[in-house]
Coordinates of C-alpha atoms and ligand atoms in Angstrom, one line a residue:
X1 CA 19.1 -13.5 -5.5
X2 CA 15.9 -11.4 -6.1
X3 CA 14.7 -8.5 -4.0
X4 CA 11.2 -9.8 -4.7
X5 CA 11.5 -13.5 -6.1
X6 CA 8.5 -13.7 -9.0
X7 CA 9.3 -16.4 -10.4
X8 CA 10.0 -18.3 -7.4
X9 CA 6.3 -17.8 -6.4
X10 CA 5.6 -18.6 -10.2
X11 CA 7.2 -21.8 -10.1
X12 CA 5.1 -22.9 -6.4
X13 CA 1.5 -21.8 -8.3
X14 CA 2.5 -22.5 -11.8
X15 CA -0.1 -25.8 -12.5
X16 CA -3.2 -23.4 -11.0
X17 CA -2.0 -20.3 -12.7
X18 CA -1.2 -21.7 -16.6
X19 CA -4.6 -23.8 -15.9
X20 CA -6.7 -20.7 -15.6
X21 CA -5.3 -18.2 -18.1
X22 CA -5.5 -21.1 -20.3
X23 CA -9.2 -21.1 -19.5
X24 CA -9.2 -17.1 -20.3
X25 CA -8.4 -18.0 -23.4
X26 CA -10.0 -20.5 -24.5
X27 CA -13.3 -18.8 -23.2
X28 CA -12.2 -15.4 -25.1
X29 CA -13.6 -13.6 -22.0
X30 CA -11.2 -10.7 -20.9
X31 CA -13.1 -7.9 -20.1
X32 CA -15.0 -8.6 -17.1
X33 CA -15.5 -12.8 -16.5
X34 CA -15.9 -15.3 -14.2
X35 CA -12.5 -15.4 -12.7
X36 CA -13.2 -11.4 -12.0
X37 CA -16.2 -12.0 -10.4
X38 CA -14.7 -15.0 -8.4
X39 CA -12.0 -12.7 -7.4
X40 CA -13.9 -10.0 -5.9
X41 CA -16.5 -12.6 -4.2
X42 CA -13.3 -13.6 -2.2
X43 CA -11.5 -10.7 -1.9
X44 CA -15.1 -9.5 -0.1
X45 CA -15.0 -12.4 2.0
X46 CA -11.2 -12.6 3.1
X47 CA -11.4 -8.9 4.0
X48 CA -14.5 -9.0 5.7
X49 CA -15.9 -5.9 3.4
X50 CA -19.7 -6.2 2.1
X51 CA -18.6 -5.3 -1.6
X52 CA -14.8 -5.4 -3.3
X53 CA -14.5 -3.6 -6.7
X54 CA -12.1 -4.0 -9.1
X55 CA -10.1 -1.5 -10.9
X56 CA -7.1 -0.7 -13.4
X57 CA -4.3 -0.4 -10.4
X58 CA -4.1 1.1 -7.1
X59 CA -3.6 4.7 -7.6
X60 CA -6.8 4.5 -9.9
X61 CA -8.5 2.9 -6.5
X62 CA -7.6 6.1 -4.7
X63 CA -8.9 8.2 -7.9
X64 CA -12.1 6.4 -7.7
X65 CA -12.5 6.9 -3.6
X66 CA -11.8 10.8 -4.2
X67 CA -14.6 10.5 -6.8
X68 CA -16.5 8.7 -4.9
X69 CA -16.6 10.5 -1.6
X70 CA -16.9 14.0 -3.8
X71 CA -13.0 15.5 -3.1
X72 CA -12.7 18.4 -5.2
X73 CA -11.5 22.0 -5.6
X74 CA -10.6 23.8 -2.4
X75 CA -10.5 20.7 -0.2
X76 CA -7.8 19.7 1.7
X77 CA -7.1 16.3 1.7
X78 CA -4.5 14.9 4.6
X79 CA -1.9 11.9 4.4
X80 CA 1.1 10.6 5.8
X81 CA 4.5 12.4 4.4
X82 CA 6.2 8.9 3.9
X83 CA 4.0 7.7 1.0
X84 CA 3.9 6.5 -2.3
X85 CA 3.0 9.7 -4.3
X86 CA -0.3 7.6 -5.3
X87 CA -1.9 8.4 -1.9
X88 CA -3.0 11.5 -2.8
X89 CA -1.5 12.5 -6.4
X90 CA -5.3 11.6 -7.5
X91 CA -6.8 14.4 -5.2
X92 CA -4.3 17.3 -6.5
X93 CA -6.0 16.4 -10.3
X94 CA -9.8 17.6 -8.5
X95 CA -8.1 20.6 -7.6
X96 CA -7.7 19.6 -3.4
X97 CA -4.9 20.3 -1.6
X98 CA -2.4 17.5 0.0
X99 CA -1.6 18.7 3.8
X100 CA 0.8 16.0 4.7
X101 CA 1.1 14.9 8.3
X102 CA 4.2 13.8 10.7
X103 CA 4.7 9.9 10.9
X104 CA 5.1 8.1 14.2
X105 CA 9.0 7.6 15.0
X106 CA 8.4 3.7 15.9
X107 CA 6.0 2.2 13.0
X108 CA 6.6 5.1 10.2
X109 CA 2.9 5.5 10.4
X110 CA 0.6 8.8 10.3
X111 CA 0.7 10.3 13.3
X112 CA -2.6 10.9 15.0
X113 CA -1.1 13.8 17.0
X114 CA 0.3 15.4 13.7
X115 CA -2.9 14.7 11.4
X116 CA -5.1 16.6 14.1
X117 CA -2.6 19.6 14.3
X118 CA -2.9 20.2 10.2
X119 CA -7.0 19.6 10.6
X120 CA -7.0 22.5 13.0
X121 CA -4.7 24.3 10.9
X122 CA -6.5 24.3 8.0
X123 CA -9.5 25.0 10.0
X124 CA -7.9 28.0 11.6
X125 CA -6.9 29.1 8.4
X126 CA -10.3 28.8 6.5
X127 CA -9.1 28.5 3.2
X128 CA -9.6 25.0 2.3
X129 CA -12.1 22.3 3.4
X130 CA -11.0 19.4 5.3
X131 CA -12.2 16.5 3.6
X132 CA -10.5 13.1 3.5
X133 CA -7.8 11.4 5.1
X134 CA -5.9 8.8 3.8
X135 CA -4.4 6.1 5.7
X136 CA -1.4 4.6 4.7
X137 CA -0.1 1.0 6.0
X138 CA 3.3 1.3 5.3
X139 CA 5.6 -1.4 4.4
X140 CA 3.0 -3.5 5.3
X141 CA 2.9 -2.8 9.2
X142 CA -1.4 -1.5 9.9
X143 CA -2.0 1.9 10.9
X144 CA -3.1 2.9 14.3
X145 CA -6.8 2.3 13.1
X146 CA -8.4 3.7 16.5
X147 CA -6.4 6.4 16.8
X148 CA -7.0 8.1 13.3
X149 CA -10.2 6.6 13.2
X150 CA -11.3 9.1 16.4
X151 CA -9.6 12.0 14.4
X152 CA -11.6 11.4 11.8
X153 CA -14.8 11.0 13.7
X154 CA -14.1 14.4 15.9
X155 CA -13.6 16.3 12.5
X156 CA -16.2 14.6 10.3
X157 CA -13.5 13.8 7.9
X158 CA -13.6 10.2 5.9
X159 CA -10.9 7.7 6.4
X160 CA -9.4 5.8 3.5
X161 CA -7.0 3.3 3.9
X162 CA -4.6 2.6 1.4
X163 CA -3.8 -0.6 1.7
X164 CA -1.3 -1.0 -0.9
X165 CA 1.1 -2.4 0.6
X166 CA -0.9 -4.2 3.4
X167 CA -3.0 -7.0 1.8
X168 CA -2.9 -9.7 4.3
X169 CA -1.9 -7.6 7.2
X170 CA -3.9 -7.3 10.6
X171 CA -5.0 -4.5 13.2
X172 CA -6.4 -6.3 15.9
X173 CA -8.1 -9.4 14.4
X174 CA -9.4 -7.3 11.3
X175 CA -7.7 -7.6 8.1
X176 CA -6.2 -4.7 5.8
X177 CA -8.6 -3.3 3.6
X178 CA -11.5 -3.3 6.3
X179 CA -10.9 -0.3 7.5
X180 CA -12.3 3.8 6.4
X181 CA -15.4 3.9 4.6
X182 CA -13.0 3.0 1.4
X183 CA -10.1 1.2 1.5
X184 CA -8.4 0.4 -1.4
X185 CA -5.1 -1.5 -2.7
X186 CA -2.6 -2.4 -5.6
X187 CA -2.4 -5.6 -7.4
X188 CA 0.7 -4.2 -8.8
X189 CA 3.2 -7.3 -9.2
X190 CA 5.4 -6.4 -6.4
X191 CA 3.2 -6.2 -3.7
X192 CA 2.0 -8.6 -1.4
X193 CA -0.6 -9.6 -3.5
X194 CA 0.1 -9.0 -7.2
X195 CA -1.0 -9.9 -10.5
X196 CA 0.8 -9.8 -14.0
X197 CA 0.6 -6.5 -14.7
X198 CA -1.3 -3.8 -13.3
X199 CA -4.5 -4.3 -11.0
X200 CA -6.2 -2.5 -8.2
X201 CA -9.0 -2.8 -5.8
X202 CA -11.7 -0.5 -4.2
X203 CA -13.3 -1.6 -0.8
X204 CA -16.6 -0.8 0.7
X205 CA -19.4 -1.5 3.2
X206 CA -21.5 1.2 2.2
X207 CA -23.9 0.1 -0.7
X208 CA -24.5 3.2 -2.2
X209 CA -20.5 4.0 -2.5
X210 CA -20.5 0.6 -3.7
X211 CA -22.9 1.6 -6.7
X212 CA -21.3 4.6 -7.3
X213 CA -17.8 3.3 -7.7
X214 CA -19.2 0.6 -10.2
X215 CA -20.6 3.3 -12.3
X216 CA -17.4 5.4 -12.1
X217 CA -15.4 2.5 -13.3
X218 CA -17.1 2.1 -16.4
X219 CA -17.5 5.7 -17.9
X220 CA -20.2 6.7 -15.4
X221 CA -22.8 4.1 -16.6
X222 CA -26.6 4.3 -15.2
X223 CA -28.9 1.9 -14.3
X224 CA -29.4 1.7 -18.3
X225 CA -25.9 -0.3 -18.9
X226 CA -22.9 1.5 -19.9
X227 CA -24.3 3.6 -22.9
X228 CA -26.6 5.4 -20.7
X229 CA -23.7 7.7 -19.0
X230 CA -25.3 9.6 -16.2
X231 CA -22.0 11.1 -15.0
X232 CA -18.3 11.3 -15.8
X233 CA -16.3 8.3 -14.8
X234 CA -13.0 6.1 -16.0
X235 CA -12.3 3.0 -18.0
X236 CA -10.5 1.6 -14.8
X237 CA -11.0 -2.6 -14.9
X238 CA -9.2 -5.2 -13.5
X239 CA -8.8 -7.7 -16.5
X240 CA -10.0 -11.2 -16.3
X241 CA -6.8 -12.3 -17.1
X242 CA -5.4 -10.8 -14.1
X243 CA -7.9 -12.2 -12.0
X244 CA -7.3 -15.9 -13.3
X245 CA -3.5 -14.9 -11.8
X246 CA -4.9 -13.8 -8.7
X247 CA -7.2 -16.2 -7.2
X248 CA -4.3 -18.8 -6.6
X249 CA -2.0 -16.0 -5.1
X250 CA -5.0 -15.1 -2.8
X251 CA -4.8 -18.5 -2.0
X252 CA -1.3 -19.1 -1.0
X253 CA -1.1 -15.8 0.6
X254 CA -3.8 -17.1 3.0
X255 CA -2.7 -20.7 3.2
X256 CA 1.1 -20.2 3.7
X257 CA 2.6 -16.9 2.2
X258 CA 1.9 -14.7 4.8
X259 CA 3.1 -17.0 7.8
X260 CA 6.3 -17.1 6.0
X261 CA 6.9 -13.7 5.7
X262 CA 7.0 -13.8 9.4
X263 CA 9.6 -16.2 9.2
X264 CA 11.8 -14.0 7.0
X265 CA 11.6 -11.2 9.4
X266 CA 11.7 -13.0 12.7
X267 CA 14.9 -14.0 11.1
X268 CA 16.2 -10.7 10.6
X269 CA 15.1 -9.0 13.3
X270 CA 17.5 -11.4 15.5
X271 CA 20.2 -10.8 13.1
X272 CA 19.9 -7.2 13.6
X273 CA 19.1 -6.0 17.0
X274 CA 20.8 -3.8 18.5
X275 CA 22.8 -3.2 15.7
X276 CA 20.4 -1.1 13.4
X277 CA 16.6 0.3 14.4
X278 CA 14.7 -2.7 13.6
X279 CA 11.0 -2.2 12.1
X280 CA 8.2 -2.2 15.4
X281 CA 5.3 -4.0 14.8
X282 CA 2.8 -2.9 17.2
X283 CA 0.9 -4.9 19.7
X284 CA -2.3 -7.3 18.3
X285 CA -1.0 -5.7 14.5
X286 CA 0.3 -8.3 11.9
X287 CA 2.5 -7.0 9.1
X288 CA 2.7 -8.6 5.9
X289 CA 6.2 -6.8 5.5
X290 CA 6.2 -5.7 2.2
X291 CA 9.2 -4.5 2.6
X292 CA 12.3 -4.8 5.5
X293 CA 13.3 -1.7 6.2
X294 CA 16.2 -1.5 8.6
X295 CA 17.6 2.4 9.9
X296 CA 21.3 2.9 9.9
X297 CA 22.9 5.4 12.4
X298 CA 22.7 8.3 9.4
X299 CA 22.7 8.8 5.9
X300 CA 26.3 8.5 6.1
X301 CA 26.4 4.9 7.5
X302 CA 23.0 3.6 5.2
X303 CA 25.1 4.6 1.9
X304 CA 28.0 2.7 3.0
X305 CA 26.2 -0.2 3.6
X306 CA 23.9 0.1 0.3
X307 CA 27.2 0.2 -1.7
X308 CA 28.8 -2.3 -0.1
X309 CA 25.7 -4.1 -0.4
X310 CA 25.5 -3.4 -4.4
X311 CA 29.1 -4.3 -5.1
X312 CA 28.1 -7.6 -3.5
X313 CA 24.9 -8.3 -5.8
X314 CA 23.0 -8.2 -3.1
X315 CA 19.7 -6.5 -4.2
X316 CA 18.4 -3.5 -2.1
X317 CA 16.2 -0.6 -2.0
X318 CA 15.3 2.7 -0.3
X319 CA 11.7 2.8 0.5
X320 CA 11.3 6.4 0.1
X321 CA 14.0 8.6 -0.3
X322 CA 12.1 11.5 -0.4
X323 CA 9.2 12.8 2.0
X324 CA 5.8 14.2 0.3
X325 CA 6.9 17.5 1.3
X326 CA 10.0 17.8 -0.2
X327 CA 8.8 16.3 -3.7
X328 CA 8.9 18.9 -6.9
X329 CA 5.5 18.4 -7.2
X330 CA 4.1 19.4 -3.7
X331 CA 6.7 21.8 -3.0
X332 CA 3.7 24.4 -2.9
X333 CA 1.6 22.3 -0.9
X334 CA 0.9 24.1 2.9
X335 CA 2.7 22.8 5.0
X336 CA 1.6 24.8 8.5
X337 CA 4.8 25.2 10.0
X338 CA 4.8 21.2 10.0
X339 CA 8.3 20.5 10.6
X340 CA 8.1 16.7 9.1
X341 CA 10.8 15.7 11.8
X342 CA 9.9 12.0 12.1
X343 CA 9.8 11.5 8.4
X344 CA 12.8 13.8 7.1
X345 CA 14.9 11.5 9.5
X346 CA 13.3 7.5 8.1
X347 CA 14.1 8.9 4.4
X348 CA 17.4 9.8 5.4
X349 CA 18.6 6.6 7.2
X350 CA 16.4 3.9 5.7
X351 CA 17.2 0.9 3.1
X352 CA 15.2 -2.1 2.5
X353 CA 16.7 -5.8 2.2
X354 CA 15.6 -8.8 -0.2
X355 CA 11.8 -9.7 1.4
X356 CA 9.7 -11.7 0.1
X357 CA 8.2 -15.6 1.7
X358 CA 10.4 -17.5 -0.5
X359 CA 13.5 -16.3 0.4
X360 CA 15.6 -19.5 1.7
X361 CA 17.5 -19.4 4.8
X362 CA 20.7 -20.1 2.9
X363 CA 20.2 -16.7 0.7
X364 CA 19.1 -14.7 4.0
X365 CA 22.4 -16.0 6.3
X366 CA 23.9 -14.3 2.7
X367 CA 22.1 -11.2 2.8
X368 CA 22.9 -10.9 7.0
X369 CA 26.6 -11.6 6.4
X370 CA 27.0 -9.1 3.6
X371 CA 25.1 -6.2 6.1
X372 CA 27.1 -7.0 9.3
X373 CA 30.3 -6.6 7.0
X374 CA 29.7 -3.7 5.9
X375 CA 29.1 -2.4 9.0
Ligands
PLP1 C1 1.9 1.0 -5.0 C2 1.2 2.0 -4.2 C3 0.1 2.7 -4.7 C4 -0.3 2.6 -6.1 O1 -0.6 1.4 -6.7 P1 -0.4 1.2 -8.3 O2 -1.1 -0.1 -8.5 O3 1.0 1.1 -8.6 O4 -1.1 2.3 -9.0 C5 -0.6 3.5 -3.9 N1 -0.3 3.7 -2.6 C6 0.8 3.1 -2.1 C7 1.2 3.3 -0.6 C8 1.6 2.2 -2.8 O5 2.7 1.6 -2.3

């Protein structure tokens, strides 16, 4: 059993897949390409963003959004503290500071209330410049969009959602990646959408950010092609390789993929109500569940199970183990007398169980079995 079956997927898209990286090859185009162009055509479309640009991989999407929207030294930059260190790891390289915000006890989320105490901290303070929040749709489950969206809009702070883990998901009829005036996600093979390899995307409505990020991605190029650098940018392409892989997975994630998923946790969910915290997907939200995450009663009772689970060979995971805030690397990070209670007590009871939308029912009544046992 897998914890994210690949080359199940593989085997369901193989023909389309092996048919068009056989045509990258044969056409010798792997720097930019039809198939990239395709990909961010649709991408555009199935979001319902005016312009999708590709990049190198998802944490180089957020580098290109703190570019983009001018983050640098002395600005404060706020985010969830249960993240992937991506979400703002780009911003401490400008020289901004990461002010990490409470999640909600029920979807893991940022917490609106929490985000606008740190904005007013930092305000209070006067040291640093508030300048960006960043979204984060954790395990897959959409943020409270109108929520954060009205702290951002009080403050004058842009919103970026990074949908990373989101592709596919929902927030009242509008689909991941449409949301902050850059939204940006991960092709990164485990994800709900990934490639073969590393891949990333940037999302926009605005056309001048939309300019902007095109030159960043190719070494700050001007209106004169890519020799005439006007600024400093990155070599941060998505390859057309990668984009031949993609377009079927778009397809089936649309088609099929995405409905399953919903199967896989529906299934769970019964299995384990009332017997762990089950994940809370709010109401008019769709998650893509990029991961299952279930809460034991403490630490004490998670590791059990997770060993028990191990011994078993039944895959699992802890999706994160450690808040932002207690990380080495933002241990000097402000914190404003933040007390992080929300988060410090998901990282110390969560674990994640095999999730993916070709997980059989045969392996799942497995996976449930070996859980209630070990309780
Ligand atoms: C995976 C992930 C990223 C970074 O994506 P990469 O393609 O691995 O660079 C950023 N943010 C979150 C929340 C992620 O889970």
């Amino acid at each position: 059993m897998q914890f994210i079956d690949l080359k199940a997927q593989y085997a369901a898209l193989k023909d389309e897949i092996d048919a068009n990286m056989q045509e990258v090859l044969n056409d010798a185009a792997f720097i930019g390409g039809k198939y990239v162009r395709e990909l961010e055509t649709q991408l555009a479309a199935f979001t319902g963003r005016r312009h999708c640009i590709t990049c190198a991989n998802g944490t180089d999407a957020l580098q290109l959004a703190f570019m983009a929207l001018g983050v640098g030294e002395g600005d404060a930059v706020f985010a969830p503290d249960m993240t992937f260190i991506s979400s703002t790891e780009p911003a401490a390289m400008f020289g901004a500071v990461s002010v990490f915000c409470d999640i909600t006890p029920d979807t893991y989320n940022l917490d609106p209330a929490s985000l606008e105490r740190q904005i007013k901290a930092v305000l209070a303070e006067g040291k640093y410049t508030p300048k960006a929040v960043v979204a984060v749709d954790i395990l897959g489950n959409p943020c409270d969009y109108d929520a954060v969206s009205a702290v951002c809009e009080r403050y004058g702070l842009a919103l970026i959602e990074d949908a990373a883990q989101s592709f596919g998901a929902e927030y009242h009829g509008k689909k991941a990646c449409s949301f902050g005036r850059i939204a940006t996600t991960s092709f990164f093979p485990a994800k709900p959408l990934g490639c073969y390899g590393d891949g990333g995307a940037v999302f926009t409505d605005d056309d001048a950010l939309n300019d902007l990020i095109r030159s960043l991605c190719v070494h700050g190029k001007g209106p004169g092609g890519k020799y005439d650098n006007i600024r400093v940018g990155m070599n941060s392409r998505l390859d057309n390789l990668q984009a031949a892989v993609l377009l079927p997975k778009l397809k089936a994630l649309a088609d099929y993929e995405t409905v399953a998923r919903q199967t896989v946790a529906g299934r769970y969910n019964a299995a384990f109500a009332g017997k762990f915290t089950t994940p809370f997907v709010a109401e008019g939200c769709l998650s893509v569940w990029a991961q299952y995450a279930l809460l034991a009663e403490d630490t004490k009772q998670r590791d059990r199970v997770i060993a028990r689970l191990t011994e078993k060979g039944i895959p699992n995971m802890v999706y994160y183990p450690t808040p932002q805030h207690a990380l080495p690397v933002f241990r000097d990070e402000p914190t404003y007398g933040e007390t992080f209670r929300n988060a410090n007590d998901y990282c110390a009871r969560t674990f994640s169980l095999p999730m993916h939308p070709y997980l059989t029912e045969a392996e799942q009544e497995t996976v449930i079995a070996a859980v209630l046992e070990a309780l």
